[in-house]
Amino acid sequence: MIEYSYTSSDMICGLGESFDGVSSMMLYDITSQTLFRGKDRNGKWVYGYCAEDGLGGYAIAGVFSWTVVDPDTVSEDTGLRDKRGVKIFEGDILFIGLIGYRGGVDYVVDSDGGGFVACNYLDTHVLRDVADISVVIGNQWDGKRTSE
């Protein structure tokens, strides 16, 4: 049995169907300011607050509704924007211009305990240090955008 501890003024609870078709209870914090995204059953990105059922199921919640999403695609907004003003999410692929002696290279955004990093097979950078010289060119689920 899963037990939740919360005050009703800060949490919303809803009953619905999970990504794998099983009915489940979703509980989410409506006071959270953190934005998340995830892909729904049709492969469409949904944005909002993250709700977890305690059994590995996730939903992205709005004020009055929530959408069940694939748990493998849930990613957090880093709170940073690239040089074009696009929000940067966990799992995004960034093109980062000239860093030191190296020309432009692609990086994937990942969480690192207390913050976010941009990393690839060569090196890792604190995201807040390189966000303003980066461009979001895709994400790890959809790949790179061909228009970039």
JSON list of N, CA and C in Angstrom, two decimals, residues 5-86:
[
{"chain": "A", "resi": 5, "resn": "SER", "atom": "N", "xyz": [1.54, 11.72, 2.26]},
{"chain": "A", "resi": 5, "resn": "SER", "atom": "CA", "xyz": [1.35, 12.71, 3.31]},
{"chain": "A", "resi": 5, "resn": "SER", "atom": "C", "xyz": [1.28, 14.07, 2.64]},
{"chain": "A", "resi": 6, "resn": "TYR", "atom": "N", "xyz": [0.18, 14.80, 2.82]},
{"chain": "A", "resi": 6, "resn": "TYR", "atom": "CA", "xyz": [0.04, 16.10, 2.17]},
{"chain": "A", "resi": 6, "resn": "TYR", "atom": "C", "xyz": [-1.06, 16.90, 2.84]},
{"chain": "A", "resi": 7, "resn": "THR", "atom": "N", "xyz": [-1.00, 18.19, 2.61]},
{"chain": "A", "resi": 7, "resn": "THR", "atom": "CA", "xyz": [-2.10, 19.05, 3.04]},
{"chain": "A", "resi": 7, "resn": "THR", "atom": "C", "xyz": [-2.98, 19.30, 1.84]},
{"chain": "A", "resi": 8, "resn": "SER", "atom": "N", "xyz": [-4.26, 19.23, 2.00]},
{"chain": "A", "resi": 8, "resn": "SER", "atom": "CA", "xyz": [-5.19, 19.32, 0.88]},
{"chain": "A", "resi": 8, "resn": "SER", "atom": "C", "xyz": [-5.11, 20.66, 0.16]},
{"chain": "A", "resi": 9, "resn": "SER", "atom": "N", "xyz": [-4.66, 21.72, 0.82]},
{"chain": "A", "resi": 9, "resn": "SER", "atom": "CA", "xyz": [-4.58, 23.02, 0.16]},
{"chain": "A", "resi": 9, "resn": "SER", "atom": "C", "xyz": [-3.42, 23.09, -0.83]},
{"chain": "A", "resi": 10, "resn": "ASP", "atom": "N", "xyz": [-2.44, 22.22, -0.68]},
{"chain": "A", "resi": 10, "resn": "ASP", "atom": "CA", "xyz": [-1.27, 22.25, -1.56]},
{"chain": "A", "resi": 10, "resn": "ASP", "atom": "C", "xyz": [-1.26, 21.16, -2.62]},
{"chain": "A", "resi": 11, "resn": "MET", "atom": "N", "xyz": [-2.13, 20.15, -2.51]},
{"chain": "A", "resi": 11, "resn": "MET", "atom": "CA", "xyz": [-2.07, 19.02, -3.41]},
{"chain": "A", "resi": 11, "resn": "MET", "atom": "C", "xyz": [-3.41, 18.80, -4.09]},
{"chain": "A", "resi": 12, "resn": "ILE", "atom": "N", "xyz": [-3.33, 18.25, -5.29]},
{"chain": "A", "resi": 12, "resn": "ILE", "atom": "CA", "xyz": [-4.54, 17.84, -6.00]},
{"chain": "A", "resi": 12, "resn": "ILE", "atom": "C", "xyz": [-4.40, 16.35, -6.27]},
{"chain": "A", "resi": 13, "resn": "CYS", "atom": "N", "xyz": [-5.47, 15.64, -6.16]},
{"chain": "A", "resi": 13, "resn": "CYS", "atom": "CA", "xyz": [-5.45, 14.21, -6.38]},
{"chain": "A", "resi": 13, "resn": "CYS", "atom": "C", "xyz": [-6.48, 13.88, -7.45]},
{"chain": "A", "resi": 14, "resn": "GLY", "atom": "N", "xyz": [-6.14, 12.99, -8.35]},
{"chain": "A", "resi": 14, "resn": "GLY", "atom": "CA", "xyz": [-7.08, 12.61, -9.40]},
{"chain": "A", "resi": 14, "resn": "GLY", "atom": "C", "xyz": [-6.98, 11.13, -9.71]},
{"chain": "A", "resi": 15, "resn": "LEU", "atom": "N", "xyz": [-8.06, 10.54, -10.15]},
{"chain": "A", "resi": 15, "resn": "LEU", "atom": "CA", "xyz": [-8.08, 9.14, -10.51]},
{"chain": "A", "resi": 15, "resn": "LEU", "atom": "C", "xyz": [-8.21, 9.04, -12.02]},
{"chain": "A", "resi": 16, "resn": "GLY", "atom": "N", "xyz": [-7.39, 8.21, -12.64]},
{"chain": "A", "resi": 16, "resn": "GLY", "atom": "CA", "xyz": [-7.46, 8.07, -14.09]},
{"chain": "A", "resi": 16, "resn": "GLY", "atom": "C", "xyz": [-6.75, 6.83, -14.56]},
{"chain": "A", "resi": 17, "resn": "GLU", "atom": "N", "xyz": [-6.55, 6.73, -15.86]},
{"chain": "A", "resi": 17, "resn": "GLU", "atom": "CA", "xyz": [-5.92, 5.57, -16.45]},
{"chain": "A", "resi": 17, "resn": "GLU", "atom": "C", "xyz": [-4.45, 5.87, -16.72]},
{"chain": "A", "resi": 18, "resn": "SER", "atom": "N", "xyz": [-3.57, 4.96, -16.36]},
{"chain": "A", "resi": 18, "resn": "SER", "atom": "CA", "xyz": [-2.14, 5.16, -16.54]},
{"chain": "A", "resi": 18, "resn": "SER", "atom": "C", "xyz": [-1.74, 4.85, -17.98]},
{"chain": "A", "resi": 19, "resn": "PHE", "atom": "N", "xyz": [-0.46, 5.07, -18.29]},
{"chain": "A", "resi": 19, "resn": "PHE", "atom": "CA", "xyz": [0.06, 4.88, -19.64]},
{"chain": "A", "resi": 19, "resn": "PHE", "atom": "C", "xyz": [-0.13, 3.43, -20.11]},
{"chain": "A", "resi": 20, "resn": "ASP", "atom": "N", "xyz": [-0.04, 2.47, -19.19]},
{"chain": "A", "resi": 20, "resn": "ASP", "atom": "CA", "xyz": [-0.19, 1.07, -19.57]},
{"chain": "A", "resi": 20, "resn": "ASP", "atom": "C", "xyz": [-1.62, 0.55, -19.43]},
{"chain": "A", "resi": 21, "resn": "GLY", "atom": "N", "xyz": [-2.59, 1.46, -19.22]},
{"chain": "A", "resi": 21, "resn": "GLY", "atom": "CA", "xyz": [-3.99, 1.08, -19.20]},
{"chain": "A", "resi": 21, "resn": "GLY", "atom": "C", "xyz": [-4.55, 0.71, -17.84]},
{"chain": "A", "resi": 22, "resn": "VAL", "atom": "N", "xyz": [-3.75, 0.78, -16.79]},
{"chain": "A", "resi": 22, "resn": "VAL", "atom": "CA", "xyz": [-4.20, 0.43, -15.46]},
{"chain": "A", "resi": 22, "resn": "VAL", "atom": "C", "xyz": [-4.70, 1.69, -14.75]},
{"chain": "A", "resi": 23, "resn": "SER", "atom": "N", "xyz": [-5.83, 1.58, -14.05]},
{"chain": "A", "resi": 23, "resn": "SER", "atom": "CA", "xyz": [-6.32, 2.73, -13.30]},
{"chain": "A", "resi": 23, "resn": "SER", "atom": "C", "xyz": [-5.37, 3.04, -12.15]},
{"chain": "A", "resi": 24, "resn": "SER", "atom": "N", "xyz": [-5.13, 4.31, -11.91]},
{"chain": "A", "resi": 24, "resn": "SER", "atom": "CA", "xyz": [-4.22, 4.68, -10.85]},
{"chain": "A", "resi": 24, "resn": "SER", "atom": "C", "xyz": [-4.59, 6.05, -10.28]},
{"chain": "A", "resi": 25, "resn": "MET", "atom": "N", "xyz": [-4.04, 6.36, -9.13]},
{"chain": "A", "resi": 25, "resn": "MET", "atom": "CA", "xyz": [-4.25, 7.62, -8.47]},
{"chain": "A", "resi": 25, "resn": "MET", "atom": "C", "xyz": [-3.05, 8.51, -8.72]},
{"chain": "A", "resi": 26, "resn": "MET", "atom": "N", "xyz": [-3.30, 9.75, -9.12]},
{"chain": "A", "resi": 26, "resn": "MET", "atom": "CA", "xyz": [-2.21, 10.70, -9.34]},
{"chain": "A", "resi": 26, "resn": "MET", "atom": "C", "xyz": [-2.30, 11.78, -8.28]},
{"chain": "A", "resi": 27, "resn": "LEU", "atom": "N", "xyz": [-1.15, 12.16, -7.76]},
{"chain": "A", "resi": 27, "resn": "LEU", "atom": "CA", "xyz": [-1.08, 13.17, -6.73]},
{"chain": "A", "resi": 27, "resn": "LEU", "atom": "C", "xyz": [-0.03, 14.18, -7.17]},
{"chain": "A", "resi": 28, "resn": "TYR", "atom": "N", "xyz": [-0.38, 15.46, -7.20]},
{"chain": "A", "resi": 28, "resn": "TYR", "atom": "CA", "xyz": [0.63, 16.43, -7.58]},
{"chain": "A", "resi": 28, "resn": "TYR", "atom": "C", "xyz": [0.51, 17.72, -6.81]},
{"chain": "A", "resi": 29, "resn": "ASP", "atom": "N", "xyz": [1.64, 18.38, -6.70]},
{"chain": "A", "resi": 29, "resn": "ASP", "atom": "CA", "xyz": [1.77, 19.60, -5.92]},
{"chain": "A", "resi": 29, "resn": "ASP", "atom": "C", "xyz": [1.43, 20.80, -6.78]},
{"chain": "A", "resi": 30, "resn": "ILE", "atom": "N", "xyz": [0.34, 21.49, -6.48]},
{"chain": "A", "resi": 30, "resn": "ILE", "atom": "CA", "xyz": [-0.07, 22.64, -7.29]},
{"chain": "A", "resi": 30, "resn": "ILE", "atom": "C", "xyz": [0.70, 23.91, -6.93]},
{"chain": "A", "resi": 31, "resn": "THR", "atom": "N", "xyz": [1.51, 23.87, -5.88]},
{"chain": "A", "resi": 31, "resn": "THR", "atom": "CA", "xyz": [2.31, 25.03, -5.52]},
{"chain": "A", "resi": 31, "resn": "THR", "atom": "C", "xyz": [3.67, 25.00, -6.20]},
{"chain": "A", "resi": 32, "resn": "SER", "atom": "N", "xyz": [4.01, 23.90, -6.85]},
{"chain": "A", "resi": 32, "resn": "SER", "atom": "CA", "xyz": [5.30, 23.78, -7.52]},
{"chain": "A", "resi": 32, "resn": "SER", "atom": "C", "xyz": [5.37, 24.75, -8.69]},
{"chain": "A", "resi": 33, "resn": "GLN", "atom": "N", "xyz": [6.51, 25.36, -8.87]},
{"chain": "A", "resi": 33, "resn": "GLN", "atom": "CA", "xyz": [6.72, 26.27, -9.99]},
{"chain": "A", "resi": 33, "resn": "GLN", "atom": "C", "xyz": [7.52, 25.60, -11.10]},
{"chain": "A", "resi": 34, "resn": "THR", "atom": "N", "xyz": [7.86, 24.33, -10.94]},
{"chain": "A", "resi": 34, "resn": "THR", "atom": "CA", "xyz": [8.69, 23.63, -11.92]},
{"chain": "A", "resi": 34, "resn": "THR", "atom": "C", "xyz": [7.83, 23.08, -13.05]},
{"chain": "A", "resi": 35, "resn": "LEU", "atom": "N", "xyz": [8.22, 23.39, -14.27]},
{"chain": "A", "resi": 35, "resn": "LEU", "atom": "CA", "xyz": [7.51, 22.92, -15.46]},
{"chain": "A", "resi": 35, "resn": "LEU", "atom": "C", "xyz": [8.15, 21.62, -15.93]},
{"chain": "A", "resi": 36, "resn": "PHE", "atom": "N", "xyz": [7.32, 20.68, -16.37]},
{"chain": "A", "resi": 36, "resn": "PHE", "atom": "CA", "xyz": [7.79, 19.41, -16.92]},
{"chain": "A", "resi": 36, "resn": "PHE", "atom": "C", "xyz": [7.15, 19.20, -18.29]},
{"chain": "A", "resi": 37, "resn": "ARG", "atom": "N", "xyz": [7.67, 18.23, -19.01]},
{"chain": "A", "resi": 37, "resn": "ARG", "atom": "CA", "xyz": [7.05, 17.80, -20.26]},
{"chain": "A", "resi": 37, "resn": "ARG", "atom": "C", "xyz": [7.14, 16.29, -20.34]},
{"chain": "A", "resi": 38, "resn": "GLY", "atom": "N", "xyz": [6.29, 15.70, -21.16]},
{"chain": "A", "resi": 38, "resn": "GLY", "atom": "CA", "xyz": [6.31, 14.27, -21.42]},
{"chain": "A", "resi": 38, "resn": "GLY", "atom": "C", "xyz": [5.48, 13.99, -22.65]},
{"chain": "A", "resi": 39, "resn": "LYS", "atom": "N", "xyz": [5.68, 12.83, -23.27]},
{"chain": "A", "resi": 39, "resn": "LYS", "atom": "CA", "xyz": [4.93, 12.46, -24.48]},
{"chain": "A", "resi": 39, "resn": "LYS", "atom": "C", "xyz": [3.70, 11.64, -24.11]},
{"chain": "A", "resi": 40, "resn": "ASP", "atom": "N", "xyz": [2.56, 12.03, -24.67]},
{"chain": "A", "resi": 40, "resn": "ASP", "atom": "CA", "xyz": [1.34, 11.28, -24.42]},
{"chain": "A", "resi": 40, "resn": "ASP", "atom": "C", "xyz": [1.28, 10.03, -25.31]},
{"chain": "A", "resi": 41, "resn": "ARG", "atom": "N", "xyz": [0.18, 9.30, -25.26]},
{"chain": "A", "resi": 41, "resn": "ARG", "atom": "CA", "xyz": [0.02, 8.06, -26.03]},
{"chain": "A", "resi": 41, "resn": "ARG", "atom": "C", "xyz": [0.16, 8.26, -27.54]},
{"chain": "A", "resi": 42, "resn": "ASN", "atom": "N", "xyz": [-0.13, 9.48, -28.01]},
{"chain": "A", "resi": 42, "resn": "ASN", "atom": "CA", "xyz": [-0.04, 9.77, -29.44]},
{"chain": "A", "resi": 42, "resn": "ASN", "atom": "C", "xyz": [1.31, 10.35, -29.86]},
{"chain": "A", "resi": 43, "resn": "GLY", "atom": "N", "xyz": [2.24, 10.41, -28.91]},
{"chain": "A", "resi": 43, "resn": "GLY", "atom": "CA", "xyz": [3.56, 10.93, -29.22]},
{"chain": "A", "resi": 43, "resn": "GLY", "atom": "C", "xyz": [3.65, 12.44, -29.22]},
{"chain": "A", "resi": 44, "resn": "LYS", "atom": "N", "xyz": [2.62, 13.11, -28.70]},
{"chain": "A", "resi": 44, "resn": "LYS", "atom": "CA", "xyz": [2.59, 14.57, -28.65]},
{"chain": "A", "resi": 44, "resn": "LYS", "atom": "C", "xyz": [3.17, 15.04, -27.31]},
{"chain": "A", "resi": 45, "resn": "TRP", "atom": "N", "xyz": [3.99, 16.09, -27.34]},
{"chain": "A", "resi": 45, "resn": "TRP", "atom": "CA", "xyz": [4.54, 16.65, -26.11]},
{"chain": "A", "resi": 45, "resn": "TRP", "atom": "C", "xyz": [3.45, 17.39, -25.34]},
{"chain": "A", "resi": 46, "resn": "VAL", "atom": "N", "xyz": [3.39, 17.14, -24.03]},
{"chain": "A", "resi": 46, "resn": "VAL", "atom": "CA", "xyz": [2.45, 17.79, -23.13]},
{"chain": "A", "resi": 46, "resn": "VAL", "atom": "C", "xyz": [3.28, 18.50, -22.07]},
{"chain": "A", "resi": 47, "resn": "TYR", "atom": "N", "xyz": [2.90, 19.74, -21.72]},
{"chain": "A", "resi": 47, "resn": "TYR", "atom": "CA", "xyz": [3.65, 20.54, -20.76]},
{"chain": "A", "resi": 47, "resn": "TYR", "atom": "C", "xyz": [2.79, 20.87, -19.55]},
{"chain": "A", "resi": 48, "resn": "GLY", "atom": "N", "xyz": [3.39, 20.88, -18.35]},
{"chain": "A", "resi": 48, "resn": "GLY", "atom": "CA", "xyz": [2.66, 21.22, -17.13]},
{"chain": "A", "resi": 48, "resn": "GLY", "atom": "C", "xyz": [3.43, 20.75, -15.91]},
{"chain": "A", "resi": 49, "resn": "TYR", "atom": "N", "xyz": [2.70, 20.47, -14.84]},
{"chain": "A", "resi": 49, "resn": "TYR", "atom": "CA", "xyz": [3.31, 19.98, -13.61]},
{"chain": "A", "resi": 49, "resn": "TYR", "atom": "C", "xyz": [3.37, 18.46, -13.65]},
{"chain": "A", "resi": 50, "resn": "CYS", "atom": "N", "xyz": [4.35, 17.89, -12.96]},
{"chain": "A", "resi": 50, "resn": "CYS", "atom": "CA", "xyz": [4.53, 16.44, -12.99]},
{"chain": "A", "resi": 50, "resn": "CYS", "atom": "C", "xyz": [3.77, 15.79, -11.85]},
{"chain": "A", "resi": 51, "resn": "ALA", "atom": "N", "xyz": [3.03, 14.74, -12.18]},
{"chain": "A", "resi": 51, "resn": "ALA", "atom": "CA", "xyz": [2.29, 13.96, -11.19]},
{"chain": "A", "resi": 51, "resn": "ALA", "atom": "C", "xyz": [2.80, 12.53, -11.24]},
{"chain": "A", "resi": 52, "resn": "GLU", "atom": "N", "xyz": [2.96, 11.92, -10.07]},
{"chain": "A", "resi": 52, "resn": "GLU", "atom": "CA", "xyz": [3.46, 10.55, -9.99]},
{"chain": "A", "resi": 52, "resn": "GLU", "atom": "C", "xyz": [2.50, 9.72, -9.16]},
{"chain": "A", "resi": 53, "resn": "ASP", "atom": "N", "xyz": [2.24, 8.50, -9.61]},
{"chain": "A", "resi": 53, "resn": "ASP", "atom": "CA", "xyz": [1.31, 7.65, -8.87]},
{"chain": "A", "resi": 53, "resn": "ASP", "atom": "C", "xyz": [2.00, 6.78, -7.82]},
{"chain": "A", "resi": 54, "resn": "GLY", "atom": "N", "xyz": [3.31, 6.84, -7.70]},
{"chain": "A", "resi": 54, "resn": "GLY", "atom": "CA", "xyz": [4.03, 6.04, -6.71]},
{"chain": "A", "resi": 54, "resn": "GLY", "atom": "C", "xyz": [4.38, 4.65, -7.20]},
{"chain": "A", "resi": 55, "resn": "LEU", "atom": "N", "xyz": [3.88, 4.27, -8.38]},
{"chain": "A", "resi": 55, "resn": "LEU", "atom": "CA", "xyz": [4.14, 2.95, -8.96]},
{"chain": "A", "resi": 55, "resn": "LEU", "atom": "C", "xyz": [4.91, 3.05, -10.27]},
{"chain": "A", "resi": 56, "resn": "GLY", "atom": "N", "xyz": [5.50, 4.21, -10.54]},
{"chain": "A", "resi": 56, "resn": "GLY", "atom": "CA", "xyz": [6.25, 4.41, -11.77]},
{"chain": "A", "resi": 56, "resn": "GLY", "atom": "C", "xyz": [5.45, 5.05, -12.88]},
{"chain": "A", "resi": 57, "resn": "GLY", "atom": "N", "xyz": [4.19, 5.39, -12.63]},
{"chain": "A", "resi": 57, "resn": "GLY", "atom": "CA", "xyz": [3.37, 6.06, -13.63]},
{"chain": "A", "resi": 57, "resn": "GLY", "atom": "C", "xyz": [3.45, 7.57, -13.47]},
{"chain": "A", "resi": 58, "resn": "TYR", "atom": "N", "xyz": [3.42, 8.30, -14.58]},
{"chain": "A", "resi": 58, "resn": "TYR", "atom": "CA", "xyz": [3.51, 9.75, -14.55]},
{"chain": "A", "resi": 58, "resn": "TYR", "atom": "C", "xyz": [2.42, 10.38, -15.39]},
{"chain": "A", "resi": 59, "resn": "ALA", "atom": "N", "xyz": [2.05, 11.59, -15.01]},
{"chain": "A", "resi": 59, "resn": "ALA", "atom": "CA", "xyz": [1.12, 12.40, -15.80]},
{"chain": "A", "resi": 59, "resn": "ALA", "atom": "C", "xyz": [1.60, 13.83, -15.75]},
{"chain": "A", "resi": 60, "resn": "ILE", "atom": "N", "xyz": [1.27, 14.58, -16.78]},
{"chain": "A", "resi": 60, "resn": "ILE", "atom": "CA", "xyz": [1.54, 16.00, -16.79]},
{"chain": "A", "resi": 60, "resn": "ILE", "atom": "C", "xyz": [0.22, 16.69, -16.51]},
{"chain": "A", "resi": 61, "resn": "ALA", "atom": "N", "xyz": [0.20, 17.49, -15.47]},
{"chain": "A", "resi": 61, "resn": "ALA", "atom": "CA", "xyz": [-1.05, 18.06, -14.98]},
{"chain": "A", "resi": 61, "resn": "ALA", "atom": "C", "xyz": [-1.14, 19.55, -15.27]},
{"chain": "A", "resi": 62, "resn": "GLY", "atom": "N", "xyz": [-2.33, 19.94, -15.67]},
{"chain": "A", "resi": 62, "resn": "GLY", "atom": "CA", "xyz": [-2.68, 21.35, -15.80]},
{"chain": "A", "resi": 62, "resn": "GLY", "atom": "C", "xyz": [-3.46, 21.74, -14.56]},
{"chain": "A", "resi": 63, "resn": "VAL", "atom": "N", "xyz": [-4.15, 22.85, -14.61]},
{"chain": "A", "resi": 63, "resn": "VAL", "atom": "CA", "xyz": [-4.92, 23.29, -13.45]},
{"chain": "A", "resi": 63, "resn": "VAL", "atom": "C", "xyz": [-6.13, 22.41, -13.21]},
{"chain": "A", "resi": 64, "resn": "PHE", "atom": "N", "xyz": [-6.85, 22.02, -14.27]},
{"chain": "A", "resi": 64, "resn": "PHE", "atom": "CA", "xyz": [-8.08, 21.26, -14.10]},
{"chain": "A", "resi": 64, "resn": "PHE", "atom": "C", "xyz": [-8.03, 19.85, -14.67]},
{"chain": "A", "resi": 65, "resn": "SER", "atom": "N", "xyz": [-6.94, 19.46, -15.29]},
{"chain": "A", "resi": 65, "resn": "SER", "atom": "CA", "xyz": [-6.87, 18.13, -15.89]},
{"chain": "A", "resi": 65, "resn": "SER", "atom": "C", "xyz": [-5.43, 17.64, -15.91]},
{"chain": "A", "resi": 66, "resn": "TRP", "atom": "N", "xyz": [-5.26, 16.36, -16.24]},
{"chain": "A", "resi": 66, "resn": "TRP", "atom": "CA", "xyz": [-3.92, 15.82, -16.42]},
{"chain": "A", "resi": 66, "resn": "TRP", "atom": "C", "xyz": [-3.93, 14.80, -17.54]},
{"chain": "A", "resi": 67, "resn": "THR", "atom": "N", "xyz": [-2.76, 14.63, -18.16]},
{"chain": "A", "resi": 67, "resn": "THR", "atom": "CA", "xyz": [-2.59, 13.72, -19.27]},
{"chain": "A", "resi": 67, "resn": "THR", "atom": "C", "xyz": [-1.53, 12.69, -18.91]},
{"chain": "A", "resi": 68, "resn": "VAL", "atom": "N", "xyz": [-1.84, 11.43, -19.03]},
{"chain": "A", "resi": 68, "resn": "VAL", "atom": "CA", "xyz": [-0.88, 10.37, -18.76]},
{"chain": "A", "resi": 68, "resn": "VAL", "atom": "C", "xyz": [0.19, 10.39, -19.85]},
{"chain": "A", "resi": 69, "resn": "VAL", "atom": "N", "xyz": [1.45, 10.29, -19.43]},
{"chain": "A", "resi": 69, "resn": "VAL", "atom": "CA", "xyz": [2.57, 10.34, -20.36]},
{"chain": "A", "resi": 69, "resn": "VAL", "atom": "C", "xyz": [3.48, 9.14, -20.18]},
{"chain": "A", "resi": 70, "resn": "ASP", "atom": "N", "xyz": [4.29, 8.88, -21.19]},
{"chain": "A", "resi": 70, "resn": "ASP", "atom": "CA", "xyz": [5.30, 7.83, -21.13]},
{"chain": "A", "resi": 70, "resn": "ASP", "atom": "C", "xyz": [6.34, 8.23, -20.08]},
{"chain": "A", "resi": 71, "resn": "PRO", "atom": "N", "xyz": [6.53, 7.44, -19.02]},
{"chain": "A", "resi": 71, "resn": "PRO", "atom": "CA", "xyz": [7.46, 7.82, -17.95]},
{"chain": "A", "resi": 71, "resn": "PRO", "atom": "C", "xyz": [8.90, 8.03, -18.43]},
{"chain": "A", "resi": 72, "resn": "ASP", "atom": "N", "xyz": [9.29, 7.34, -19.51]},
{"chain": "A", "resi": 72, "resn": "ASP", "atom": "CA", "xyz": [10.65, 7.49, -20.02]},
{"chain": "A", "resi": 72, "resn": "ASP", "atom": "C", "xyz": [10.89, 8.85, -20.68]},
{"chain": "A", "resi": 73, "resn": "THR", "atom": "N", "xyz": [9.83, 9.60, -20.97]},
{"chain": "A", "resi": 73, "resn": "THR", "atom": "CA", "xyz": [9.99, 10.89, -21.64]},
{"chain": "A", "resi": 73, "resn": "THR", "atom": "C", "xyz": [9.81, 12.09, -20.72]},
{"chain": "A", "resi": 74, "resn": "VAL", "atom": "N", "xyz": [9.51, 11.86, -19.45]},
{"chain": "A", "resi": 74, "resn": "VAL", "atom": "CA", "xyz": [9.30, 12.97, -18.52]},
{"chain": "A", "resi": 74, "resn": "VAL", "atom": "C", "xyz": [10.62, 13.70, -18.31]},
{"chain": "A", "resi": 75, "resn": "SER", "atom": "N", "xyz": [10.59, 15.01, -18.54]},
{"chain": "A", "resi": 75, "resn": "SER", "atom": "CA", "xyz": [11.82, 15.81, -18.38]},
{"chain": "A", "resi": 75, "resn": "SER", "atom": "C", "xyz": [11.48, 17.17, -17.79]},
{"chain": "A", "resi": 76, "resn": "GLU", "atom": "N", "xyz": [12.41, 17.70, -17.02]},
{"chain": "A", "resi": 76, "resn": "GLU", "atom": "CA", "xyz": [12.21, 18.92, -16.26]},
{"chain": "A", "resi": 76, "resn": "GLU", "atom": "C", "xyz": [12.75, 20.14, -17.00]},
{"chain": "A", "resi": 77, "resn": "ASP", "atom": "N", "xyz": [12.05, 21.25, -16.89]},
{"chain": "A", "resi": 77, "resn": "ASP", "atom": "CA", "xyz": [12.52, 22.53, -17.40]},
{"chain": "A", "resi": 77, "resn": "ASP", "atom": "C", "xyz": [13.71, 22.95, -16.54]},
{"chain": "A", "resi": 78, "resn": "THR", "atom": "N", "xyz": [14.79, 23.35, -17.17]},
{"chain": "A", "resi": 78, "resn": "THR", "atom": "CA", "xyz": [15.99, 23.75, -16.41]},
{"chain": "A", "resi": 78, "resn": "THR", "atom": "C", "xyz": [15.88, 25.15, -15.85]},
{"chain": "A", "resi": 79, "resn": "GLY", "atom": "N", "xyz": [14.90, 25.92, -16.32]},
{"chain": "A", "resi": 79, "resn": "GLY", "atom": "CA", "xyz": [14.79, 27.31, -15.91]},
{"chain": "A", "resi": 79, "resn": "GLY", "atom": "C", "xyz": [15.68, 28.23, -16.73]},
{"chain": "A", "resi": 80, "resn": "LEU", "atom": "N", "xyz": [16.38, 27.67, -17.70]},
{"chain": "A", "resi": 80, "resn": "LEU", "atom": "CA", "xyz": [17.27, 28.46, -18.56]},
{"chain": "A", "resi": 80, "resn": "LEU", "atom": "C", "xyz": [16.75, 28.47, -19.99]},
{"chain": "A", "resi": 81, "resn": "ARG", "atom": "N", "xyz": [17.24, 29.42, -20.76]},
{"chain": "A", "resi": 81, "resn": "ARG", "atom": "CA", "xyz": [16.86, 29.53, -22.18]},
{"chain": "A", "resi": 81, "resn": "ARG", "atom": "C", "xyz": [18.13, 29.58, -23.02]},
{"chain": "A", "resi": 82, "resn": "ASP", "atom": "N", "xyz": [18.01, 29.09, -24.27]},
{"chain": "A", "resi": 82, "resn": "ASP", "atom": "CA", "xyz": [19.15, 29.16, -25.17]},
{"chain": "A", "resi": 82, "resn": "ASP", "atom": "C", "xyz": [19.29, 30.58, -25.72]},
{"chain": "A", "resi": 83, "resn": "LYS", "atom": "N", "xyz": [20.24, 30.80, -26.61]},
{"chain": "A", "resi": 83, "resn": "LYS", "atom": "CA", "xyz": [20.50, 32.16, -27.09]},
{"chain": "A", "resi": 83, "resn": "LYS", "atom": "C", "xyz": [19.36, 32.72, -27.94]},
{"chain": "A", "resi": 84, "resn": "ARG", "atom": "N", "xyz": [18.42, 31.88, -28.37]},
{"chain": "A", "resi": 84, "resn": "ARG", "atom": "CA", "xyz": [17.25, 32.34, -29.12]},
{"chain": "A", "resi": 84, "resn": "ARG", "atom": "C", "xyz": [16.02, 32.52, -28.21]},
{"chain": "A", "resi": 85, "resn": "GLY", "atom": "N", "xyz": [16.18, 32.23, -26.92]},
{"chain": "A", "resi": 85, "resn": "GLY", "atom": "CA", "xyz": [15.06, 32.39, -25.99]},
{"chain": "A", "resi": 85, "resn": "GLY", "atom": "C", "xyz": [14.21, 31.14, -25.81]},
{"chain": "A", "resi": 86, "resn": "VAL", "atom": "N", "xyz": [14.64, 30.00, -26.37]},
{"chain": "A", "resi": 86, "resn": "VAL", "atom": "CA", "xyz": [13.90, 28.73, -26.26]},
{"chain": "A", "resi": 86, "resn": "VAL", "atom": "C", "xyz": [14.20, 28.08, -24.91]}
]
